PDB file of C-alpha atoms in Angstrom:
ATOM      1  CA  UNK A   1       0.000   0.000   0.000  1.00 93.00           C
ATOM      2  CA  UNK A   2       0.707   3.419  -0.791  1.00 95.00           C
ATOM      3  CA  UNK A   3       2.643   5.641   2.506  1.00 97.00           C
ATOM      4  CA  UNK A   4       4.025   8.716   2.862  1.00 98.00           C
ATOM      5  CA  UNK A   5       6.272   9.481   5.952  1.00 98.00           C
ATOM      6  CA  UNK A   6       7.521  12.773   6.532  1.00 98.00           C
ATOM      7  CA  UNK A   7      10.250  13.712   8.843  1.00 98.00           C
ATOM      8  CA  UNK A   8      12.469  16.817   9.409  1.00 98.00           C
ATOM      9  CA  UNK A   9      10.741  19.309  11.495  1.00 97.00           C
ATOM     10  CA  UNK A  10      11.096  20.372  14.976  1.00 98.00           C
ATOM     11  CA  UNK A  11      11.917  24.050  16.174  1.00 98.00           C
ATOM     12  CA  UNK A  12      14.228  26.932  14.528  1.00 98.00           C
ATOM     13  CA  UNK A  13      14.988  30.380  15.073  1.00 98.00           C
ATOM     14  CA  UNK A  14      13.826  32.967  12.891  1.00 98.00           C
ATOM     15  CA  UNK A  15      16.027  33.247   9.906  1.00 98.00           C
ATOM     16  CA  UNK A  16      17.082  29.348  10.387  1.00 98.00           C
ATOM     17  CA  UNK A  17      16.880  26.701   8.357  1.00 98.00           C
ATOM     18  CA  UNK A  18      15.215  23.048   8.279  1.00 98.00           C
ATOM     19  CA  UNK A  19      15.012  20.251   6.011  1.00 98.00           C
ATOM     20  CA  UNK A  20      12.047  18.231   5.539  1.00 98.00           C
ATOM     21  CA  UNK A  21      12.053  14.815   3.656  1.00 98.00           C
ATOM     22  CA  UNK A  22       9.462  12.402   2.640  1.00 98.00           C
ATOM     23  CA  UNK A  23      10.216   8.858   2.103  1.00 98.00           C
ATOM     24  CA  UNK A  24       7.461   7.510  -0.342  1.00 97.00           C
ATOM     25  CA  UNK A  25       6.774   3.914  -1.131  1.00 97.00           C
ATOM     26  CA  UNK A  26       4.042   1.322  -2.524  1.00 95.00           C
ATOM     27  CA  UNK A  27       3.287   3.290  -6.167  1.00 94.00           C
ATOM     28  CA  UNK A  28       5.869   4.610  -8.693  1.00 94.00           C
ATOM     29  CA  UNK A  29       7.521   7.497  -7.259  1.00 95.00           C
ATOM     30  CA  UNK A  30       9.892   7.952 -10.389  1.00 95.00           C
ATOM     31  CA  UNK A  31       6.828   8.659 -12.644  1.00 94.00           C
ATOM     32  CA  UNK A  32       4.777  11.002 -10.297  1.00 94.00           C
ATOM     33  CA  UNK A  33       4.871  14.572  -9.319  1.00 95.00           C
ATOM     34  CA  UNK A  34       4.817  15.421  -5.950  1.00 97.00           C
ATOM     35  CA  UNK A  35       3.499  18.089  -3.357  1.00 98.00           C
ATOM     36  CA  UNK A  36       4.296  19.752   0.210  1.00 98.00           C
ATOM     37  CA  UNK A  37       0.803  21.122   1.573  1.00 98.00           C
ATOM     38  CA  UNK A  38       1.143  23.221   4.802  1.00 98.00           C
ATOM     39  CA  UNK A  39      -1.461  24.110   7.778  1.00 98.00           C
ATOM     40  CA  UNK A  40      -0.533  26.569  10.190  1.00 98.00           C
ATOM     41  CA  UNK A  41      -2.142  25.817  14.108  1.00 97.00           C
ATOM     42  CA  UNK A  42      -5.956  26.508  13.902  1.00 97.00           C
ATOM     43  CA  UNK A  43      -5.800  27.717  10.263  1.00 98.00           C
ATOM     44  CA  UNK A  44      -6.410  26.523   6.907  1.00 98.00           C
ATOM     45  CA  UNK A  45      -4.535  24.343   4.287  1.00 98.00           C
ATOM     46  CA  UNK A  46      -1.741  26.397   2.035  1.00 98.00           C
ATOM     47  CA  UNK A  47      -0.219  24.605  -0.569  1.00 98.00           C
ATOM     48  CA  UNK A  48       3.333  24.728  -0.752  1.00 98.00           C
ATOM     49  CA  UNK A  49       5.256  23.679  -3.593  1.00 98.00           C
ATOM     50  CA  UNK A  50       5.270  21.185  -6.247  1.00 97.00           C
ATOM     51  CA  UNK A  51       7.550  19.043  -8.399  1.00 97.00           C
ATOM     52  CA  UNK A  52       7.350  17.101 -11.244  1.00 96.00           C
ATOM     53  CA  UNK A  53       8.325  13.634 -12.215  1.00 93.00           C
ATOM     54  CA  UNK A  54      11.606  13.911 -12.841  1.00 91.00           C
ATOM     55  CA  UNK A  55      12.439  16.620 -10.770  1.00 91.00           C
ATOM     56  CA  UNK A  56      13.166  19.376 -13.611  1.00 93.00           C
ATOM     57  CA  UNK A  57      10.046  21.080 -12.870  1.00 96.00           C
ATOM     58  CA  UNK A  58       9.106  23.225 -10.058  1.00 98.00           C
ATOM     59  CA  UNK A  59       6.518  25.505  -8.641  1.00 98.00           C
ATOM     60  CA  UNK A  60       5.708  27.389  -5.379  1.00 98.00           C
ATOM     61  CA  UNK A  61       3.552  29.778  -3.548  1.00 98.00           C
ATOM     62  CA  UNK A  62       4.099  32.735  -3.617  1.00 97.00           C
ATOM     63  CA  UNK A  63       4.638  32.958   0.374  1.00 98.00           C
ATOM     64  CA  UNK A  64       7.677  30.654  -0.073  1.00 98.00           C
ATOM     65  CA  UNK A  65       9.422  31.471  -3.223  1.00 98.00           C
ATOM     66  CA  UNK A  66      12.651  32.090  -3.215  1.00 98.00           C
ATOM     67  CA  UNK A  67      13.653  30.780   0.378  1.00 98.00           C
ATOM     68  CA  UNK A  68      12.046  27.247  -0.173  1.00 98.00           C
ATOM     69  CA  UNK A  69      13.155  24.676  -2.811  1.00 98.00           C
ATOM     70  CA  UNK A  70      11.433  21.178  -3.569  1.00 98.00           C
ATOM     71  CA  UNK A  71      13.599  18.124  -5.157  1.00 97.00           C
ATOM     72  CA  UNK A  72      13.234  14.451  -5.600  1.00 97.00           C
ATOM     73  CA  UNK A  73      15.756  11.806  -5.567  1.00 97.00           C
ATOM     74  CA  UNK A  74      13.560   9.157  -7.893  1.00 96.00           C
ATOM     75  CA  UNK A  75      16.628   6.548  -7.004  1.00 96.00           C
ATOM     76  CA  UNK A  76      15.636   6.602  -3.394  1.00 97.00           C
ATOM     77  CA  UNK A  77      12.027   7.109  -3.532  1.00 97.00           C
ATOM     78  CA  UNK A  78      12.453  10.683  -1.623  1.00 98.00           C
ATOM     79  CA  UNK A  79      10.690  13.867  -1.561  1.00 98.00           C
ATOM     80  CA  UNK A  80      12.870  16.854  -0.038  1.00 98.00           C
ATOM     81  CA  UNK A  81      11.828  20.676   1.269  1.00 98.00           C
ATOM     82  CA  UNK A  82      14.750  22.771   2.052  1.00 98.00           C
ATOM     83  CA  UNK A  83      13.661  25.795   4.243  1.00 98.00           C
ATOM     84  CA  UNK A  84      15.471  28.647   4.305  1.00 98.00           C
ATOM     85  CA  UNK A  85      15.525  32.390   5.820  1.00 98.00           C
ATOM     86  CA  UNK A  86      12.395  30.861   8.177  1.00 98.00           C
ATOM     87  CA  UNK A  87       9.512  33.141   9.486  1.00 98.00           C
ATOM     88  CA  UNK A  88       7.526  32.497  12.211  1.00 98.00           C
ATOM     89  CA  UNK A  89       4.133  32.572   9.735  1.00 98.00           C
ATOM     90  CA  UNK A  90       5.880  29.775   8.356  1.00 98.00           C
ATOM     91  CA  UNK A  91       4.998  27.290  11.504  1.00 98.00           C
ATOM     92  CA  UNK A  92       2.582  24.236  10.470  1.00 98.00           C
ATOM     93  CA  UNK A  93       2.424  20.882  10.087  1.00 98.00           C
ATOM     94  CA  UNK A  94       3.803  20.512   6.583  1.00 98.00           C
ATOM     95  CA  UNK A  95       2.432  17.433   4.568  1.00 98.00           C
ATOM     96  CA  UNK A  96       3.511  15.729   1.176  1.00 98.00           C
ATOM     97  CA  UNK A  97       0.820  14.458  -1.136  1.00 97.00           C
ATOM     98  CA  UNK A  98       0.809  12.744  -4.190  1.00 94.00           C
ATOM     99  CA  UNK A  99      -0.764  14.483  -7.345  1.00 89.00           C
ATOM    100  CA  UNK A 100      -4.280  15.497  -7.691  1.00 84.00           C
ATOM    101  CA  UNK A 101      -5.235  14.235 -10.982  1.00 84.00           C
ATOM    102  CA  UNK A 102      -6.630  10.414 -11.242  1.00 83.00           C
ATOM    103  CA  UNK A 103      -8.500   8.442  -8.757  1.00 85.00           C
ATOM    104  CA  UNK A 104      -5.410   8.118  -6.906  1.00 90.00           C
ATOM    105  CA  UNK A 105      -4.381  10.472  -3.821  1.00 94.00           C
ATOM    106  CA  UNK A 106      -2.362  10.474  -0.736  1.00 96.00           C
ATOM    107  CA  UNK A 107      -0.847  12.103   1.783  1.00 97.00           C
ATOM    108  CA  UNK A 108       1.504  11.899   4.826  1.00 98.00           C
ATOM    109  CA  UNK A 109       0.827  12.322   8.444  1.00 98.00           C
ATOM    110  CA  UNK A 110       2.362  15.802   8.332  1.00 98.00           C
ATOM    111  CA  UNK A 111       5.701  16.959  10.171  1.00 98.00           C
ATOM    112  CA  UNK A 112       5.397  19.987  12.839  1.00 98.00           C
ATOM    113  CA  UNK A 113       7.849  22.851  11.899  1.00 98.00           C
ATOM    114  CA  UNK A 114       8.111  25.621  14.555  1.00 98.00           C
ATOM    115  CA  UNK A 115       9.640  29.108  14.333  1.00 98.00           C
ATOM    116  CA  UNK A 116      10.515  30.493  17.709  1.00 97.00           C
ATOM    117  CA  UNK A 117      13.306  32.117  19.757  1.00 94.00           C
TER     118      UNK A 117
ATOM    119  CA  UNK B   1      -3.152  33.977  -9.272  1.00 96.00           C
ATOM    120  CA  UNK B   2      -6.585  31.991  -9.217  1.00 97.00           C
ATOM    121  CA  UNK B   3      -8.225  32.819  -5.819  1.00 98.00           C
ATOM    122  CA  UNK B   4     -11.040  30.450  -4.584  1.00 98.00           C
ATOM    123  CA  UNK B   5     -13.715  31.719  -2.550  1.00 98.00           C
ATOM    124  CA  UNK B   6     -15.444  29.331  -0.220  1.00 98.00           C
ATOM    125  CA  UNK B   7     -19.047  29.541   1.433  1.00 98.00           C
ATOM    126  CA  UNK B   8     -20.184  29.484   3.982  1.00 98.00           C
ATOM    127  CA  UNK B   9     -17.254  29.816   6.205  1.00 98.00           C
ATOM    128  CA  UNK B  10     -19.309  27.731   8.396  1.00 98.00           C
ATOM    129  CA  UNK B  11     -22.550  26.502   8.886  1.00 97.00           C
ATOM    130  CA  UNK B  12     -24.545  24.519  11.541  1.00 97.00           C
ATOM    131  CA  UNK B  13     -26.748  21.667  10.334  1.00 96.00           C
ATOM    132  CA  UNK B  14     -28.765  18.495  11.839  1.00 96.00           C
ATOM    133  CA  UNK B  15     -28.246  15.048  11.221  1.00 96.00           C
ATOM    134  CA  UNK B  16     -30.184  14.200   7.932  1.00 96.00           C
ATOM    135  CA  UNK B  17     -30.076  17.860   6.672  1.00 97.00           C
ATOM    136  CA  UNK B  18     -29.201  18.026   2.827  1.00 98.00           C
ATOM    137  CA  UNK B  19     -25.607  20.386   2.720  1.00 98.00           C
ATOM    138  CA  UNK B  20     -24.358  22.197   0.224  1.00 98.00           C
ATOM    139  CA  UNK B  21     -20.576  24.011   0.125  1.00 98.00           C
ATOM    140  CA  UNK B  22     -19.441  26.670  -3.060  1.00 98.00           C
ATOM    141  CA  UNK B  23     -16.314  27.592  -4.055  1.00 98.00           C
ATOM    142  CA  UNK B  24     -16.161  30.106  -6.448  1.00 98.00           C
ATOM    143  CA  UNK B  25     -12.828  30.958  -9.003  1.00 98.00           C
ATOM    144  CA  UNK B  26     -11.711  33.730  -9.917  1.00 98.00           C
ATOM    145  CA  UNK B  27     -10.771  32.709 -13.354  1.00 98.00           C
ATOM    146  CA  UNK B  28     -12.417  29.571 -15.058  1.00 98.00           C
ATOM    147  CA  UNK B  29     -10.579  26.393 -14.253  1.00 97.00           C
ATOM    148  CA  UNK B  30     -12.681  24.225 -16.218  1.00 96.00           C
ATOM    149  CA  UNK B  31     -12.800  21.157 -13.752  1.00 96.00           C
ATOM    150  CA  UNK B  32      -9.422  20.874 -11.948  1.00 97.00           C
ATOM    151  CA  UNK B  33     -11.424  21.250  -8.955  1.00 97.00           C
ATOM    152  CA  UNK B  34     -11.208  18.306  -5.746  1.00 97.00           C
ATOM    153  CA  UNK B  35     -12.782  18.536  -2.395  1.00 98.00           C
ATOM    154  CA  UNK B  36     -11.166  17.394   0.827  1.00 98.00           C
ATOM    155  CA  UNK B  37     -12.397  16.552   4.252  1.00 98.00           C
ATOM    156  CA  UNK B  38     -10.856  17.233   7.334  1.00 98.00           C
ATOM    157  CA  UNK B  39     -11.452  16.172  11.025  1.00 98.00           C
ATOM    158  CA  UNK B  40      -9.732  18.028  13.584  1.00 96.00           C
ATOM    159  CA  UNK B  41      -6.134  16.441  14.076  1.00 95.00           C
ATOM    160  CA  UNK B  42      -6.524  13.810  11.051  1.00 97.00           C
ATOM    161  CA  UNK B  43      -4.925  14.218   7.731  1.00 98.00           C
ATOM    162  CA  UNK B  44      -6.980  15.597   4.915  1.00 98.00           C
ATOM    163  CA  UNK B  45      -9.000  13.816   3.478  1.00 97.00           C
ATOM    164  CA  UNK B  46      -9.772  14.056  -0.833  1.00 97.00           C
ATOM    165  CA  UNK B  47     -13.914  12.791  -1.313  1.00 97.00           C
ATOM    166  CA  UNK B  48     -14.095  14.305  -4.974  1.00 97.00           C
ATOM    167  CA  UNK B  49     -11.502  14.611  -7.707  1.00 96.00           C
ATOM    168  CA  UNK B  50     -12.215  16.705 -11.290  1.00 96.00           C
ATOM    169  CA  UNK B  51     -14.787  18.404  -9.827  1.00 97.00           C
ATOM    170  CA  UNK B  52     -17.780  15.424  -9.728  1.00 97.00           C
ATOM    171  CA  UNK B  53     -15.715  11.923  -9.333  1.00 97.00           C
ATOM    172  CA  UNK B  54     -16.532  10.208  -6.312  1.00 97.00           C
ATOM    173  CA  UNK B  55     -12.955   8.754  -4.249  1.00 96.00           C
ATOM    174  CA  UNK B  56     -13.071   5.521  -3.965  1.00 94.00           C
ATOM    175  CA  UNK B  57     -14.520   4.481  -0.620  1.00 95.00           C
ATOM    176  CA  UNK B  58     -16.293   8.119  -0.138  1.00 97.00           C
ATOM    177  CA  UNK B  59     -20.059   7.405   0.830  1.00 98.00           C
ATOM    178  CA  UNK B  60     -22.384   7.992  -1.701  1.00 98.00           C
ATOM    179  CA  UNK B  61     -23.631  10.503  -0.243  1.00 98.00           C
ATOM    180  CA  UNK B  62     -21.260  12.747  -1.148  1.00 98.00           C
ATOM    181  CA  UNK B  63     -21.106  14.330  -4.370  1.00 98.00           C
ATOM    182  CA  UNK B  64     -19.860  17.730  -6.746  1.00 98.00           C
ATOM    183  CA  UNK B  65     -20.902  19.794  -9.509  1.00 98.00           C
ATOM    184  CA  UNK B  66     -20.148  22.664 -11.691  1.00 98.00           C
ATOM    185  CA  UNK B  67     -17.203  23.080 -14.148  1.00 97.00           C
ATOM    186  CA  UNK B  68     -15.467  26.791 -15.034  1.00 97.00           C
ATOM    187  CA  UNK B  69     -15.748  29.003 -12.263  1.00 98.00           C
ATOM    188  CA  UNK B  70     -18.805  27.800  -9.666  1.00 98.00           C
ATOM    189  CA  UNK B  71     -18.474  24.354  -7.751  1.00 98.00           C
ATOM    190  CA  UNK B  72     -20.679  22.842  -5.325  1.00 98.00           C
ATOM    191  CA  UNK B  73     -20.349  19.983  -2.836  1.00 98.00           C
ATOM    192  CA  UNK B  74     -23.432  18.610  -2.077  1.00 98.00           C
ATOM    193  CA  UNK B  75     -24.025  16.325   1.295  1.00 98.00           C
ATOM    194  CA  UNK B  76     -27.490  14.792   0.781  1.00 98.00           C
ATOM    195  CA  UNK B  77     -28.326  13.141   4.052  1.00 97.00           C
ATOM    196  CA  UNK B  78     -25.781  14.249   6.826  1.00 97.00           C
ATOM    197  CA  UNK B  79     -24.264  11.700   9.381  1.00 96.00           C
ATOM    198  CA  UNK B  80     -22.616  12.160  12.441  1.00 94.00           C
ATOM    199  CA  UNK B  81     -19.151  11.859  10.768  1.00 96.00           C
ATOM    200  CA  UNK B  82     -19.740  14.371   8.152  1.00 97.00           C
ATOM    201  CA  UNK B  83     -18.783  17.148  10.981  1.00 93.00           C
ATOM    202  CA  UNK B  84     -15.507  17.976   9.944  1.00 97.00           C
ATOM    203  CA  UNK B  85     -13.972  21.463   7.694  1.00 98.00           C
ATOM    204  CA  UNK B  86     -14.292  21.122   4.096  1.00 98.00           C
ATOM    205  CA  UNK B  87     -12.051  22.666   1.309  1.00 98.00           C
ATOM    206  CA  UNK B  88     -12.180  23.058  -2.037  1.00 98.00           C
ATOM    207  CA  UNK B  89      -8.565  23.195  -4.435  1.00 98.00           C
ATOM    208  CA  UNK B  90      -8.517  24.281  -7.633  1.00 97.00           C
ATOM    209  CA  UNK B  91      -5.037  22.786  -9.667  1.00 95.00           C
ATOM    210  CA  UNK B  92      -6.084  24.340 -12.646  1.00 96.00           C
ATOM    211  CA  UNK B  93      -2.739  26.395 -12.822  1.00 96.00           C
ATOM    212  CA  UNK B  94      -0.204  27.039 -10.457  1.00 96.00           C
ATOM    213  CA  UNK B  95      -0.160  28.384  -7.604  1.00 97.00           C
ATOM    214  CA  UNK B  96      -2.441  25.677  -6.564  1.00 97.00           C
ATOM    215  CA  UNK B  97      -5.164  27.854  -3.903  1.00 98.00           C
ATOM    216  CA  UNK B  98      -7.241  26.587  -1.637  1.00 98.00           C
ATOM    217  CA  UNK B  99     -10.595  27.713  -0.622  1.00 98.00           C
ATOM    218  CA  UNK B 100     -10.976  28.888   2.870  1.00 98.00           C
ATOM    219  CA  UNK B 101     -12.608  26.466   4.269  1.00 98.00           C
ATOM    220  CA  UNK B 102     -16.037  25.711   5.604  1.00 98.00           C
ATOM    221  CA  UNK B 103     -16.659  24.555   9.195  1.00 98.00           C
ATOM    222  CA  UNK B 104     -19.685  22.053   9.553  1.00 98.00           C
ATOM    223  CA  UNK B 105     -21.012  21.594  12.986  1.00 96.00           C
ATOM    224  CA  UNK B 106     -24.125  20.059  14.878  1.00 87.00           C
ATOM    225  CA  UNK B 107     -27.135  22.364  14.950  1.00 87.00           C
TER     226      UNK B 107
END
């Protein structure tokens, strides 16, 4: 069966960085597109970023761009979110889902990034 | 960027009341359009994809409409599970957006 675990967060300073990953397994990572989807405490969902299949292909919300970058490493079934110059409107849980077209979709359990001093 | 606008924001209902959610686009996004489910401290949860298909295992009960720029998610008979926030996500065209949620709770 299809899982998604994420892993990575914790707490960072403002202006720190973090490093989430998300090890995928059970469908064909190499040929699918991935997503990070974000949901800061008591609010709504964000989506993040995406990438495509072969990692060439990126995109990102606006919020994030430029301090966040999304890769894949197809040869170990990973999904990655480097997090740079953090803000604390950038704490959430921070999920990775698989793509939205087809009758296919799933996500992780989520990983819980704070930013605090 | 395509901005989604949800309604209501929330709503209270009764078991066996007949629910209905709209998201509205700003720009048509023909019918890249999926609704999720979400419980409070559960994952989300997608119950339509391209804007009418049922997920598999999603009640019947569930269902969506529209294409282009007006979506509904229609509940026809409510159970004491459906209480949970619903969203609607357009992926017509990045960035993806998210509506802004609608909050479903016992009348």
């Amino acid at each position: 069966q299809v899982q998604l675990v994420e892993s990575g967060g914790g707490v960072v300073q403002p202006g720190g960085s973090l490093r989430l990953s998300c090890a995928a397994s059970g469908f064909s990572f190499s040929n699918n597109g991935m997503h990070w989807v974000r949901q800061a405490p008591g609010k709504g969902l964000e989506w993040v970023a995406c990438v495509w299949s072969d990692g060439n292909n990126k995109y990102y919300a606006d919020s994030v761009k430029g301090r966040f970058t999304i890769s894949k490493d197809n040869s170990k079934n990973m999904l990655y979110l480097q997090m740079n110059s953090l803000r604390g409107e950038d704490t959430a849980v921070y999920y990775c889902a698989t793509p939205l077209s087809g009758n296919e979709h799933y996500w992780g359990q989520g990983t819980l990034v704070t930013v605090s001093s | 960027d395509i901005q989604m606008t949800q309604s209501p924001s929330a709503m209270s209902a009764s078991v066996g009341d007949r629910v209905t959610i709209t998201c509205r686009a700003s720009q048509g996004i023909s019918n890249y359009l999926a609704w999720f489910q979400q419980k409070p401290g559960k994952v989300p949860k997608r119950l339509i994809y391209a804007s009418s298909s049922l997920q598999s295992g999603v009640p019947s009960r569930f269902s969506g409409s529209g294409s282009g720029t007006e979506f509904t998610l229609t509940i026809s008979s409510l159970q004491p599970e459906d209480f949970a926030t619903y969203y609607c996500l357009q992926h017509n065209s990045f960035p993806l957006t998210f509506g802004g949620g609608t909050k479903v709770e016992i009348k």
